[in-house]
PDB file of C-alpha atoms in Angstrom:
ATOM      1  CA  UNK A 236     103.598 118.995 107.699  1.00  0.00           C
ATOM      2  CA  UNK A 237     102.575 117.608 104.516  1.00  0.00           C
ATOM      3  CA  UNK A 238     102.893 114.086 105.104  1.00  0.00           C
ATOM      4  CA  UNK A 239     104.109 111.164 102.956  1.00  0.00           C
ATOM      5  CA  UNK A 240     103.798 112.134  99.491  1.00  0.00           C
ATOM      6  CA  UNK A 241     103.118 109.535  97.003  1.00  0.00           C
ATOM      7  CA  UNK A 242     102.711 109.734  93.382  1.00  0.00           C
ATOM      8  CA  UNK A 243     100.601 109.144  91.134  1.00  0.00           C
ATOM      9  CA  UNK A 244      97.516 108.198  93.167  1.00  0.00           C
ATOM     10  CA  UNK A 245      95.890 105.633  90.289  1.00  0.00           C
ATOM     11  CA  UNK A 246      98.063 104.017  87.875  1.00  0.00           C
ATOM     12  CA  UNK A 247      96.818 101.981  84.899  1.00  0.00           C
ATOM     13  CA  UNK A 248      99.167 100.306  82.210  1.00  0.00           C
ATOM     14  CA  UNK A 249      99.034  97.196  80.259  1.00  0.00           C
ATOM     15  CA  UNK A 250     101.346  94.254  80.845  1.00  0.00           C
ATOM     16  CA  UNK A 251     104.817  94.779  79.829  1.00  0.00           C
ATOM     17  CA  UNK A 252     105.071  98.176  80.645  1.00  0.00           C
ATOM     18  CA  UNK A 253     107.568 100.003  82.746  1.00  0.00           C
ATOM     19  CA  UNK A 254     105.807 101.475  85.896  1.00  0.00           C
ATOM     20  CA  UNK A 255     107.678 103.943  88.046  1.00  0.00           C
ATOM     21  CA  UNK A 256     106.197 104.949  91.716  1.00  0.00           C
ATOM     22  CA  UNK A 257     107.513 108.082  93.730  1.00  0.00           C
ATOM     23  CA  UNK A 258     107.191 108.842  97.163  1.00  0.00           C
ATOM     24  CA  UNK A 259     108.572 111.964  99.038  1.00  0.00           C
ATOM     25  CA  UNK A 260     108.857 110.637 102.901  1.00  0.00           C
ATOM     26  CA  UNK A 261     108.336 113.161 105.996  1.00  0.00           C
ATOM     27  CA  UNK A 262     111.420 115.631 106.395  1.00  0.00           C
ATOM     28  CA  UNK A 263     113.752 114.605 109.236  1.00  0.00           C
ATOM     29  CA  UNK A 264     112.763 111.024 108.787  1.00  0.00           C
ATOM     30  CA  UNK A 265     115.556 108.777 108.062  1.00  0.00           C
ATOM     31  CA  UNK A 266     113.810 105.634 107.063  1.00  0.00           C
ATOM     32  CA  UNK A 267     111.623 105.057 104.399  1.00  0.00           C
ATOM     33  CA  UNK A 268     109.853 101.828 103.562  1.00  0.00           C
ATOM     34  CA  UNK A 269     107.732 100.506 100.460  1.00  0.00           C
ATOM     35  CA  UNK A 270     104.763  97.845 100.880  1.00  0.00           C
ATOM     36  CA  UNK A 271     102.715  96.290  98.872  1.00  0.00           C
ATOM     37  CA  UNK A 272      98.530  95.618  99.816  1.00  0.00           C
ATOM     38  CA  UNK A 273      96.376  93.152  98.460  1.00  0.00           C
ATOM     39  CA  UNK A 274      92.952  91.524  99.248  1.00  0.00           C
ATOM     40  CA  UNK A 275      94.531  87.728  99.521  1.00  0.00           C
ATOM     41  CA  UNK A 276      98.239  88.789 101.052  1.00  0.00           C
ATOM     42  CA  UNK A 277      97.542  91.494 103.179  1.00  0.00           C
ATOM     43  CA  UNK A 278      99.988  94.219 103.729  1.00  0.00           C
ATOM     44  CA  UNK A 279     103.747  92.627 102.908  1.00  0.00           C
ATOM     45  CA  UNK A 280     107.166  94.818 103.672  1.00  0.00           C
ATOM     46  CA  UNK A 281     109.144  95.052 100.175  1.00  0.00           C
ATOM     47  CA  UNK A 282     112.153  97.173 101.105  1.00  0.00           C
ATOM     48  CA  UNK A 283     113.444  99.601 103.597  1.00  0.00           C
ATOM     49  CA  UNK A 284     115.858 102.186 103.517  1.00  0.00           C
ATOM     50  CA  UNK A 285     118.081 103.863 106.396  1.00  0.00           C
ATOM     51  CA  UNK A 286     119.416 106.981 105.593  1.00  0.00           C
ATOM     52  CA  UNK A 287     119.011 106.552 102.069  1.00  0.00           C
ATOM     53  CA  UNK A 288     120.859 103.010 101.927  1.00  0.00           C
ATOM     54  CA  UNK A 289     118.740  99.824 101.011  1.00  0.00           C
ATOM     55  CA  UNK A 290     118.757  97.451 104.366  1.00  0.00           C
ATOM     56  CA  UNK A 291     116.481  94.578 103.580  1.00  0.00           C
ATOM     57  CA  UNK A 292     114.919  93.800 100.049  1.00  0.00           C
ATOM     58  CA  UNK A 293     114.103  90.642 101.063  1.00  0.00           C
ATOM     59  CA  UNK A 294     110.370  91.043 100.220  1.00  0.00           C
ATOM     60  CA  UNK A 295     110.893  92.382  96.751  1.00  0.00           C
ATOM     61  CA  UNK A 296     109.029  89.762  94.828  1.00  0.00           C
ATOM     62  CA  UNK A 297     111.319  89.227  91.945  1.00  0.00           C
ATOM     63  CA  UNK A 298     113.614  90.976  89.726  1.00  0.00           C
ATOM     64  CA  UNK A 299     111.657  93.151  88.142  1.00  0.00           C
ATOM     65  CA  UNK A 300     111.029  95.098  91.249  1.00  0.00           C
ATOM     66  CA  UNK A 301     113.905  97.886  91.873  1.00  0.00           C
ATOM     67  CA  UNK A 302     113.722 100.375  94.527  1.00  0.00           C
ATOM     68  CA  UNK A 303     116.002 103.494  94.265  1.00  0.00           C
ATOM     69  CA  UNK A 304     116.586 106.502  97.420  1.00  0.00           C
ATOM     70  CA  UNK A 305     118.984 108.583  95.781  1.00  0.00           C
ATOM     71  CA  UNK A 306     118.430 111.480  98.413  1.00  0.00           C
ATOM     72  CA  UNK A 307     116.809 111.493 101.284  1.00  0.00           C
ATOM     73  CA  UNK A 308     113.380 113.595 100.026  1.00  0.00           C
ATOM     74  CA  UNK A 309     113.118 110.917  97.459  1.00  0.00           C
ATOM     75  CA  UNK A 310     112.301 107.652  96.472  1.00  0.00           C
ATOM     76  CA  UNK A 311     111.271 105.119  93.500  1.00  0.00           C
ATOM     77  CA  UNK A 312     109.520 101.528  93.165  1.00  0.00           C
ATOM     78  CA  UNK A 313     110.239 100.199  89.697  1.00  0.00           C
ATOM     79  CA  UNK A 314     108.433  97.725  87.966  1.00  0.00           C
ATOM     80  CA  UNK A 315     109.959  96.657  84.902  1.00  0.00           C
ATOM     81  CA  UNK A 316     108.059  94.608  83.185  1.00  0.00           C
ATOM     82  CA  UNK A 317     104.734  94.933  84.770  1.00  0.00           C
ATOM     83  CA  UNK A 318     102.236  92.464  85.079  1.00  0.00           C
ATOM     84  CA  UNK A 319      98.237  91.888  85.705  1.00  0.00           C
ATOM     85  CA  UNK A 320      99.688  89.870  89.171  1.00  0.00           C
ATOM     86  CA  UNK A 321     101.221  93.430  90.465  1.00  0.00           C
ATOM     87  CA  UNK A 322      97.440  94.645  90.334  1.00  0.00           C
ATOM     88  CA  UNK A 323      97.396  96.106  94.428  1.00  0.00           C
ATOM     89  CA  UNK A 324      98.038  99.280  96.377  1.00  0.00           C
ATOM     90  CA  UNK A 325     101.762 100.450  96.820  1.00  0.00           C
ATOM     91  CA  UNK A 326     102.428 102.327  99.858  1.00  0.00           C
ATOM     92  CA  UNK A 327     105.397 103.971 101.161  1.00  0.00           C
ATOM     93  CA  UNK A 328     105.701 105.171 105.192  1.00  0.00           C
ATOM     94  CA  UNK A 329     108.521 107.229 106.709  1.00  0.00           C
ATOM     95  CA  UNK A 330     109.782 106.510 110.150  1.00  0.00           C
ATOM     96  CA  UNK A 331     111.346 109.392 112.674  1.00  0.00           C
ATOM     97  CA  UNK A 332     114.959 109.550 113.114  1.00  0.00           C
ATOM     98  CA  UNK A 333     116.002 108.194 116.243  1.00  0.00           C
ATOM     99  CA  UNK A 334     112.978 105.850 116.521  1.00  0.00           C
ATOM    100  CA  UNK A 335     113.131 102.205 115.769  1.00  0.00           C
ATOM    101  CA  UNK A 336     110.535  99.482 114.849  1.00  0.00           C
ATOM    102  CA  UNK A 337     107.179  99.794 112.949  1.00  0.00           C
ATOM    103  CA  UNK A 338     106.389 103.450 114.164  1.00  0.00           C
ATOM    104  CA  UNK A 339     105.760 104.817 110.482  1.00  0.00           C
ATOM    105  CA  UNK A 340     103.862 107.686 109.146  1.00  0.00           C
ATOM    106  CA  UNK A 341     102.444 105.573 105.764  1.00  0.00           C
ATOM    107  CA  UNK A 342     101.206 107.501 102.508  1.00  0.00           C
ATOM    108  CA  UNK A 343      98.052 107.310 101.037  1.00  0.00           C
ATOM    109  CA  UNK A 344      99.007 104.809  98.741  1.00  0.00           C
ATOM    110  CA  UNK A 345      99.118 104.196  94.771  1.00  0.00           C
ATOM    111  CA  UNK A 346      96.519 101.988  93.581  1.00  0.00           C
ATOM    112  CA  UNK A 347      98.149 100.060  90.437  1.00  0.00           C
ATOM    113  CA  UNK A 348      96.231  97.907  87.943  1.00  0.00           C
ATOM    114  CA  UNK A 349      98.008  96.183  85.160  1.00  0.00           C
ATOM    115  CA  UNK A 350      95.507  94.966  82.460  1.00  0.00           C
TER     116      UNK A 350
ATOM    117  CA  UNK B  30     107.712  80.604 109.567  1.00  0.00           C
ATOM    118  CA  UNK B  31     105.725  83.768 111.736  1.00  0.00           C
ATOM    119  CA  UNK B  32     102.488  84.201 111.712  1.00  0.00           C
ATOM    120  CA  UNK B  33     100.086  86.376 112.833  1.00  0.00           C
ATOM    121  CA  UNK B  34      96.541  85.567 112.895  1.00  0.00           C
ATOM    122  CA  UNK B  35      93.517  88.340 113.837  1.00  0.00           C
ATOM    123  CA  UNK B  36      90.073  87.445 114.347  1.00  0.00           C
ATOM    124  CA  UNK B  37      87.043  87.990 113.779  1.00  0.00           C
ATOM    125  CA  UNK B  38      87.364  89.080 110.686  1.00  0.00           C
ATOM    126  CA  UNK B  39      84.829  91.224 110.343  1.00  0.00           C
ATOM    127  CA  UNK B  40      82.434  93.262 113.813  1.00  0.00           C
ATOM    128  CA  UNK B  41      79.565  95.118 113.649  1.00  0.00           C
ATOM    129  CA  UNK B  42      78.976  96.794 117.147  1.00  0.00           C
ATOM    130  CA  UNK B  43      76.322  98.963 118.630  1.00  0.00           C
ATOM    131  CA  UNK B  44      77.820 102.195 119.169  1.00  0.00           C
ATOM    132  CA  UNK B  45      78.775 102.077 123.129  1.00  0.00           C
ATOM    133  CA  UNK B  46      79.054  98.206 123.352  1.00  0.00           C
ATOM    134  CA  UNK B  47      82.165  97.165 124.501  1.00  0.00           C
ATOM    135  CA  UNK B  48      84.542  94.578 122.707  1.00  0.00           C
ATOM    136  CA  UNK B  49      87.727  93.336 121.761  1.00  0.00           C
ATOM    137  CA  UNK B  50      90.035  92.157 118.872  1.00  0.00           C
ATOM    138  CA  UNK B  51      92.416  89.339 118.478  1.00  0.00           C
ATOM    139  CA  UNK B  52      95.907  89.295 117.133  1.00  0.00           C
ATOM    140  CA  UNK B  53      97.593  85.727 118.012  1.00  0.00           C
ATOM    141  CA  UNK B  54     101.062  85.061 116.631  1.00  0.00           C
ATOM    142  CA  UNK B  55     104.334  82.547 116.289  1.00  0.00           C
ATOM    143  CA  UNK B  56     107.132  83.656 115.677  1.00  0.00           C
ATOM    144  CA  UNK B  57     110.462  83.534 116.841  1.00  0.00           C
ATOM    145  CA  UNK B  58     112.296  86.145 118.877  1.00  0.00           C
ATOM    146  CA  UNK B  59     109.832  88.951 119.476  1.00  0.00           C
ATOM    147  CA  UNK B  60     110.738  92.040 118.922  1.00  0.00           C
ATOM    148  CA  UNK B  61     108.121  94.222 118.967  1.00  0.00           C
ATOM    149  CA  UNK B  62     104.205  94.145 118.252  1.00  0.00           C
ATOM    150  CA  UNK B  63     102.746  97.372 116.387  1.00  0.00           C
ATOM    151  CA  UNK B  64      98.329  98.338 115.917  1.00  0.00           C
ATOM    152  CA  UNK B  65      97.132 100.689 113.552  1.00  0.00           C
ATOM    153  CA  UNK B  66      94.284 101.901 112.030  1.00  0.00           C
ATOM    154  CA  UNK B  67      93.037 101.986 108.423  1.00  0.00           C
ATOM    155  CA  UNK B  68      90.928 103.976 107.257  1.00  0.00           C
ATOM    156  CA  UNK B  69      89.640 102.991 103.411  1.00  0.00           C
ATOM    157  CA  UNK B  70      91.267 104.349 100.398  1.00  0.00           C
ATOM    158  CA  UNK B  71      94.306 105.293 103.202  1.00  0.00           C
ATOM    159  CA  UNK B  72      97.211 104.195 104.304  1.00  0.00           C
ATOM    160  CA  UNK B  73      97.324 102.930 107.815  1.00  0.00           C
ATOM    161  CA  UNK B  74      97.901 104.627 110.666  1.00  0.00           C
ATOM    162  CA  UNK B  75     100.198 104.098 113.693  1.00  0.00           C
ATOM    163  CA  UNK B  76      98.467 103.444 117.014  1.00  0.00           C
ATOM    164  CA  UNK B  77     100.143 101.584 119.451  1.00  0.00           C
ATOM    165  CA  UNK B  78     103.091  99.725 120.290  1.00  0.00           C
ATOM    166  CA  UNK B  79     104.160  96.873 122.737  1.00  0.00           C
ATOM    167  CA  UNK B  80     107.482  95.455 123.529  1.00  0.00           C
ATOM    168  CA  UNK B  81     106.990  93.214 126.461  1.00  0.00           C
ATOM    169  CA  UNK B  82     104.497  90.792 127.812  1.00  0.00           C
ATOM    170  CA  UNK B  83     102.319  92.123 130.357  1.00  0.00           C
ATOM    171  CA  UNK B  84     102.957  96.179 128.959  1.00  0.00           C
ATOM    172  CA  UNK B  85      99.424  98.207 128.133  1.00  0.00           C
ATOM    173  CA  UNK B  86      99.107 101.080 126.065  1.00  0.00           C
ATOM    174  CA  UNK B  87      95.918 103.323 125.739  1.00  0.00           C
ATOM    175  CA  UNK B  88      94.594 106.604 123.432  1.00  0.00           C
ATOM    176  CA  UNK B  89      91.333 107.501 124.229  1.00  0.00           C
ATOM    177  CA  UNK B  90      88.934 104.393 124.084  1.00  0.00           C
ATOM    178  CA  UNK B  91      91.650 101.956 122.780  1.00  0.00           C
ATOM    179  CA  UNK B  92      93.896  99.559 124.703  1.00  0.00           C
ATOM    180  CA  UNK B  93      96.180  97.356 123.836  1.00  0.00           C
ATOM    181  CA  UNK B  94      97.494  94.888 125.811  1.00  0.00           C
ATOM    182  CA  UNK B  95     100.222  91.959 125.264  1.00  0.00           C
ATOM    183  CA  UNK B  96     100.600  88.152 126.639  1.00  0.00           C
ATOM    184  CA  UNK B  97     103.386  85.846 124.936  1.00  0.00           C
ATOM    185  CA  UNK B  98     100.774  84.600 122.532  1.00  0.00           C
ATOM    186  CA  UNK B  99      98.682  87.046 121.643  1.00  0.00           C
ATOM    187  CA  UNK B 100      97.392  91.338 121.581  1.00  0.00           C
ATOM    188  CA  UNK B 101      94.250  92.539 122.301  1.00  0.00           C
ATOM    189  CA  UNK B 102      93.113  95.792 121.352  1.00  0.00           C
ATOM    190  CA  UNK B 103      90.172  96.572 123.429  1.00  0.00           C
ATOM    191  CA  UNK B 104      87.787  98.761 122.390  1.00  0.00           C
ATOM    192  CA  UNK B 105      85.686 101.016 125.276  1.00  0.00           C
ATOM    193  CA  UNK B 106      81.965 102.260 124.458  1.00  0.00           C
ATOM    194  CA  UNK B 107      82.930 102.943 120.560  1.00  0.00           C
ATOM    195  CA  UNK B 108      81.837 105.656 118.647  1.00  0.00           C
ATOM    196  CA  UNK B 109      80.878 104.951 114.646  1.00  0.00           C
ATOM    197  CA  UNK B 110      84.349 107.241 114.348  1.00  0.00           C
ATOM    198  CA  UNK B 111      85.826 104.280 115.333  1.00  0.00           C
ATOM    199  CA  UNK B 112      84.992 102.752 112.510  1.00  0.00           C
ATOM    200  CA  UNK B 113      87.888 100.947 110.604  1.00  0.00           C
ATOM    201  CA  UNK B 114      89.843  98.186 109.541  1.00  0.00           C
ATOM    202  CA  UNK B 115      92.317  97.514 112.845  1.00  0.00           C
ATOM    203  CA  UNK B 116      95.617  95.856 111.462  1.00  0.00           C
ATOM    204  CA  UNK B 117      98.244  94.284 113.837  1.00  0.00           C
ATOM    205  CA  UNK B 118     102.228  93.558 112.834  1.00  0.00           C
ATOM    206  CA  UNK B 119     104.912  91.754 114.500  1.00  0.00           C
ATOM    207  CA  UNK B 120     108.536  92.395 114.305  1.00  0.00           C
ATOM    208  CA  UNK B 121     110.920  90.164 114.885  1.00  0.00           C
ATOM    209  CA  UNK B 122     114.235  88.962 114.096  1.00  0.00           C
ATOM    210  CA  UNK B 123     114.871  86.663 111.218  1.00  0.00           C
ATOM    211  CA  UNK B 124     117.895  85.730 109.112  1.00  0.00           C
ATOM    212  CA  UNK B 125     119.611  88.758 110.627  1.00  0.00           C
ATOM    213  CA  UNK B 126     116.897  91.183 109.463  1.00  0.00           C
ATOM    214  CA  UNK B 127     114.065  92.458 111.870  1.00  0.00           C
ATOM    215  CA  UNK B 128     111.527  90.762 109.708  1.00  0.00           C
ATOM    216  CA  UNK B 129     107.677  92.478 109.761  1.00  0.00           C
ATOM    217  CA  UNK B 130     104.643  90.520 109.601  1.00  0.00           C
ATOM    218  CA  UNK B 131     101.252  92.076 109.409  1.00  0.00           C
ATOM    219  CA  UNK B 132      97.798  90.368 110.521  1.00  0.00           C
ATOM    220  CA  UNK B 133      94.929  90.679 107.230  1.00  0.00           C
ATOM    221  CA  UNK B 134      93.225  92.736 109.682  1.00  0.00           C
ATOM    222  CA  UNK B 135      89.560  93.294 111.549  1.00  0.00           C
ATOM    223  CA  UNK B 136      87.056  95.469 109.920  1.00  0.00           C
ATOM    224  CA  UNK B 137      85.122  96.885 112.938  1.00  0.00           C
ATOM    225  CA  UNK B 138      81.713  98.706 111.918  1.00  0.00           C
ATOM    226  CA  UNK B 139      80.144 100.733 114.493  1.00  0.00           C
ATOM    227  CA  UNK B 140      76.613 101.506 114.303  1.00  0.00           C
ATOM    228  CA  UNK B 141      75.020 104.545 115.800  1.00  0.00           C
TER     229      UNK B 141
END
Protein backbone atom coordinates (compact mmCIF):
# COMPACT_ATOMS: atom_id res chain seq x y z
CA UNK A 1 0.00 0.00 0.00
CA UNK A 2 1.05 3.32 -1.00
CA UNK A 3 0.04 5.29 1.82
CA UNK A 4 -1.48 8.79 2.17
CA UNK A 5 -0.67 10.65 -0.82
CA UNK A 6 -0.24 14.27 -0.56
CA UNK A 7 0.53 16.78 -3.10
CA UNK A 8 2.70 18.94 -3.81
CA UNK A 9 5.36 18.29 -1.15
CA UNK A 10 6.76 22.24 -0.99
CA UNK A 11 4.56 24.97 -1.93
CA UNK A 12 5.69 28.59 -2.29
CA UNK A 13 3.34 31.56 -3.41
CA UNK A 14 3.09 35.11 -2.53
CA UNK A 15 0.24 36.58 -0.52
CA UNK A 16 -2.97 36.75 -2.26
CA UNK A 17 -2.68 33.81 -4.14
CA UNK A 18 -4.99 30.89 -4.48
CA UNK A 19 -3.29 27.70 -3.01
CA UNK A 20 -4.88 24.34 -3.65
CA UNK A 21 -3.59 21.08 -1.56
CA UNK A 22 -4.50 17.39 -2.64
CA UNK A 23 -4.37 14.40 -0.76
CA UNK A 24 -5.33 10.82 -1.95
CA UNK A 25 -6.21 8.91 1.57
CA UNK A 26 -5.54 4.97 2.01
CA UNK A 27 -8.15 2.80 -0.06
CA UNK A 28 -10.88 1.32 2.15
CA UNK A 29 -10.52 4.16 4.55
CA UNK A 30 -13.59 6.07 5.09
CA UNK A 31 -12.36 9.05 6.96
CA UNK A 32 -10.07 11.51 5.97
CA UNK A 33 -8.85 14.43 8.02
CA UNK A 34 -6.72 17.71 7.24
CA UNK A 35 -4.34 19.41 9.98
CA UNK A 36 -2.43 22.05 10.11
CA UNK A 37 1.46 22.07 12.04
CA UNK A 38 3.25 24.87 13.27
CA UNK A 39 6.23 25.62 15.63
CA UNK A 40 3.97 27.94 18.17
CA UNK A 41 0.39 25.89 17.75
CA UNK A 42 1.36 22.53 17.43
CA UNK A 43 -0.59 20.12 15.42
CA UNK A 44 -4.48 21.59 15.24
CA UNK A 45 -7.50 19.33 13.55
CA UNK A 46 -9.07 21.59 10.61
CA UNK A 47 -11.71 19.28 9.16
CA UNK A 48 -12.77 15.73 8.91
CA UNK A 49 -14.66 13.87 6.56
CA UNK A 50 -16.80 10.51 6.91
CA UNK A 51 -17.47 8.87 3.91
CA UNK A 52 -16.82 11.74 1.88
CA UNK A 53 -19.26 14.17 3.92
CA UNK A 54 -17.67 17.14 5.94
CA UNK A 55 -18.43 16.35 9.90
CA UNK A 56 -16.65 19.02 11.83
CA UNK A 57 -14.93 22.20 10.27
CA UNK A 58 -14.80 23.69 13.34
CA UNK A 59 -11.00 24.24 13.22
CA UNK A 60 -10.94 25.80 9.80
CA UNK A 61 -9.41 29.10 10.70
CA UNK A 62 -11.48 31.42 8.65
CA UNK A 63 -13.20 31.69 5.46
CA UNK A 64 -10.74 31.46 3.23
CA UNK A 65 -10.06 27.91 4.11
CA UNK A 66 -12.43 25.37 2.01
CA UNK A 67 -12.05 21.75 2.11
CA UNK A 68 -13.69 19.66 -0.71
CA UNK A 69 -14.02 15.28 -0.78
CA UNK A 70 -15.83 14.89 -3.84
CA UNK A 71 -15.01 11.03 -3.97
CA UNK A 72 -13.69 9.04 -1.70
CA UNK A 73 -9.84 8.70 -3.36
CA UNK A 74 -9.82 12.41 -3.18
CA UNK A 75 -9.52 15.42 -1.40
CA UNK A 76 -8.70 19.37 -1.45
CA UNK A 77 -7.60 22.19 1.19
CA UNK A 78 -8.22 25.57 -0.39
CA UNK A 79 -6.74 28.63 0.52
CA UNK A 80 -8.14 31.49 -1.12
CA UNK A 81 -6.49 34.25 -0.48
CA UNK A 82 -3.32 33.07 1.03
CA UNK A 83 -1.36 34.69 3.46
CA UNK A 84 2.40 34.87 5.08
CA UNK A 85 0.28 33.66 8.58
CA UNK A 86 -0.69 30.19 6.66
CA UNK A 87 3.24 29.67 6.46
CA UNK A 88 3.17 25.70 8.24
CA UNK A 89 2.93 22.07 7.21
CA UNK A 90 -0.55 20.73 5.97
CA UNK A 91 -1.14 17.20 6.59
CA UNK A 92 -3.87 14.96 5.74
CA UNK A 93 -4.33 11.20 7.60
CA UNK A 94 -6.86 8.52 6.63
CA UNK A 95 -8.55 6.45 9.24
CA UNK A 96 -9.79 2.55 8.64
CA UNK A 97 -13.34 1.91 8.12
CA UNK A 98 -14.90 0.52 11.01
CA UNK A 99 -12.39 2.11 13.44
CA UNK A 100 -13.14 5.15 15.46
CA UNK A 101 -11.00 7.84 17.25
CA UNK A 102 -7.48 9.19 16.39
CA UNK A 103 -6.16 5.84 14.80
CA UNK A 104 -4.95 7.61 11.45
CA UNK A 105 -2.45 6.71 8.89
CA UNK A 106 -1.12 10.69 8.34
CA UNK A 107 0.74 11.80 5.00
CA UNK A 108 3.93 13.18 4.75
CA UNK A 109 2.76 16.50 4.75
CA UNK A 110 2.91 19.79 2.45
CA UNK A 111 5.17 22.32 3.70
CA UNK A 112 3.52 25.83 2.58
CA UNK A 113 5.24 29.23 2.77
CA UNK A 114 3.45 32.32 1.73
CA UNK A 115 5.93 35.26 1.23
CA UNK B 1 -11.17 24.80 27.47
CA UNK B 2 -8.85 21.17 27.11
CA UNK B 3 -5.60 21.08 27.43
CA UNK B 4 -2.96 18.91 27.13
CA UNK B 5 0.36 19.63 28.44
CA UNK B 6 3.73 17.22 27.73
CA UNK B 7 6.89 17.66 29.38
CA UNK B 8 10.01 17.87 29.20
CA UNK B 9 10.19 19.34 26.26
CA UNK B 10 13.09 18.26 25.01
CA UNK B 11 15.48 14.49 26.42
CA UNK B 12 18.64 13.50 25.56
CA UNK B 13 19.19 9.85 26.89
CA UNK B 14 22.04 7.44 26.90
CA UNK B 15 21.11 4.74 24.70
CA UNK B 16 19.78 1.90 27.30
CA UNK B 17 18.79 4.38 30.12
CA UNK B 18 15.44 4.09 31.03
CA UNK B 19 12.82 7.03 31.16
CA UNK B 20 9.56 8.38 30.76
CA UNK B 21 7.36 11.15 29.17
CA UNK B 22 4.56 13.23 30.41
CA UNK B 23 1.26 14.03 28.84
CA UNK B 24 -1.12 15.75 31.62
CA UNK B 25 -4.51 17.01 30.46
CA UNK B 26 -8.14 18.80 31.36
CA UNK B 27 -10.62 18.31 29.61
CA UNK B 28 -14.01 17.36 29.84
CA UNK B 29 -15.52 13.99 29.04
CA UNK B 30 -12.66 11.77 27.96
CA UNK B 31 -12.93 9.99 25.23
CA UNK B 32 -9.98 8.61 24.24
CA UNK B 33 -6.09 9.41 24.57
CA UNK B 34 -3.90 8.63 21.31
CA UNK B 35 0.64 8.56 21.17
CA UNK B 36 2.46 8.72 18.14
CA UNK B 37 5.61 9.16 16.80
CA UNK B 38 7.19 11.78 14.52
CA UNK B 39 9.72 11.38 12.74
CA UNK B 40 11.16 14.91 11.06
CA UNK B 41 10.10 16.07 7.72
CA UNK B 42 7.03 13.21 8.38
CA UNK B 43 3.89 13.00 9.34
CA UNK B 44 3.22 11.32 12.61
CA UNK B 45 2.69 8.06 13.25
CA UNK B 46 0.06 6.10 15.24
CA UNK B 47 1.33 4.25 18.31
CA UNK B 48 -0.88 3.66 20.95
CA UNK B 49 -4.18 4.16 22.26
CA UNK B 50 -5.97 4.29 25.72
CA UNK B 51 -9.56 4.50 26.61
CA UNK B 52 -9.76 3.95 30.29
CA UNK B 53 -7.88 4.78 33.40
CA UNK B 54 -5.75 2.15 34.63
CA UNK B 55 -5.51 0.33 30.70
CA UNK B 56 -1.60 -0.26 29.40
CA UNK B 57 -0.58 -0.72 26.03
CA UNK B 58 2.98 -1.84 24.85
CA UNK B 59 5.09 -2.35 21.23
CA UNK B 60 8.37 -3.35 21.78
CA UNK B 61 10.17 -0.97 24.34
CA UNK B 62 7.19 1.49 24.63
CA UNK B 63 4.38 1.61 27.19
CA UNK B 64 1.82 3.62 27.70
CA UNK B 65 -0.10 3.82 30.53
CA UNK B 66 -3.25 6.07 31.68
CA UNK B 67 -4.44 7.67 35.22
CA UNK B 68 -7.42 10.32 35.13
CA UNK B 69 -4.87 13.07 34.88
CA UNK B 70 -2.29 12.15 32.96
CA UNK B 71 -0.24 9.32 30.15
CA UNK B 72 2.98 8.16 30.41
CA UNK B 73 4.77 6.68 27.70
CA UNK B 74 7.60 4.81 29.15
CA UNK B 75 10.43 4.19 27.37
CA UNK B 76 12.62 0.67 28.16
CA UNK B 77 16.57 0.63 27.46
CA UNK B 78 16.11 2.92 24.13
CA UNK B 79 17.86 2.51 21.12
CA UNK B 80 19.04 5.94 19.07
CA UNK B 81 16.09 4.38 16.58
CA UNK B 82 14.01 5.62 19.05
CA UNK B 83 14.82 8.76 18.35
CA UNK B 84 11.83 11.21 17.75
CA UNK B 85 9.52 13.77 18.59
CA UNK B 86 6.66 11.70 20.83
CA UNK B 87 3.26 13.65 20.41
CA UNK B 88 0.18 12.86 22.62
CA UNK B 89 -3.75 13.85 21.67
CA UNK B 90 -6.87 13.73 23.55
CA UNK B 91 -10.28 13.22 22.25
CA UNK B 92 -13.07 14.19 23.75
CA UNK B 93 -16.46 15.40 23.41
CA UNK B 94 -17.23 19.03 22.93
CA UNK B 95 -20.16 21.02 21.56
CA UNK B 96 -21.43 17.74 20.13
CA UNK B 97 -18.23 17.07 18.16
CA UNK B 98 -15.45 14.62 19.46
CA UNK B 99 -13.07 17.50 19.67
CA UNK B 100 -9.00 16.50 19.26
CA UNK B 101 -6.37 18.14 21.12
CA UNK B 102 -2.75 17.40 20.56
CA UNK B 103 0.22 17.97 23.19
CA UNK B 104 3.39 20.31 21.29
CA UNK B 105 5.21 17.22 21.85
CA UNK B 106 8.72 15.69 23.45
CA UNK B 107 11.72 15.52 21.30
CA UNK B 108 13.58 12.48 22.75
CA UNK B 109 17.35 12.16 21.44
CA UNK B 110 19.01 9.00 22.08
CA UNK B 111 22.62 8.81 22.10
CA UNK B 112 24.59 5.73 21.29
Amino acid sequence: DAGVIQSPRHEVTEMGQEVTLRCKPISGHNSLFWYRQTMMRGLELLIYFNNNVPIDDSGMPEDRFSAKMPNASFSTLKIQPSEPRDSAVYFCASRPTGTSGYEQYFGPGTRLTVT
Amino acid sequence: EDQVTQSPEALRLQEGESSSLNCSYTVSGLRGLFWYRQDPGKGPEFLFTLYSAGEEKEKERLKATLTKKESFLHITAPKPEDSATYLCAVQALSGGYQKVTFGTGTKLQVIP
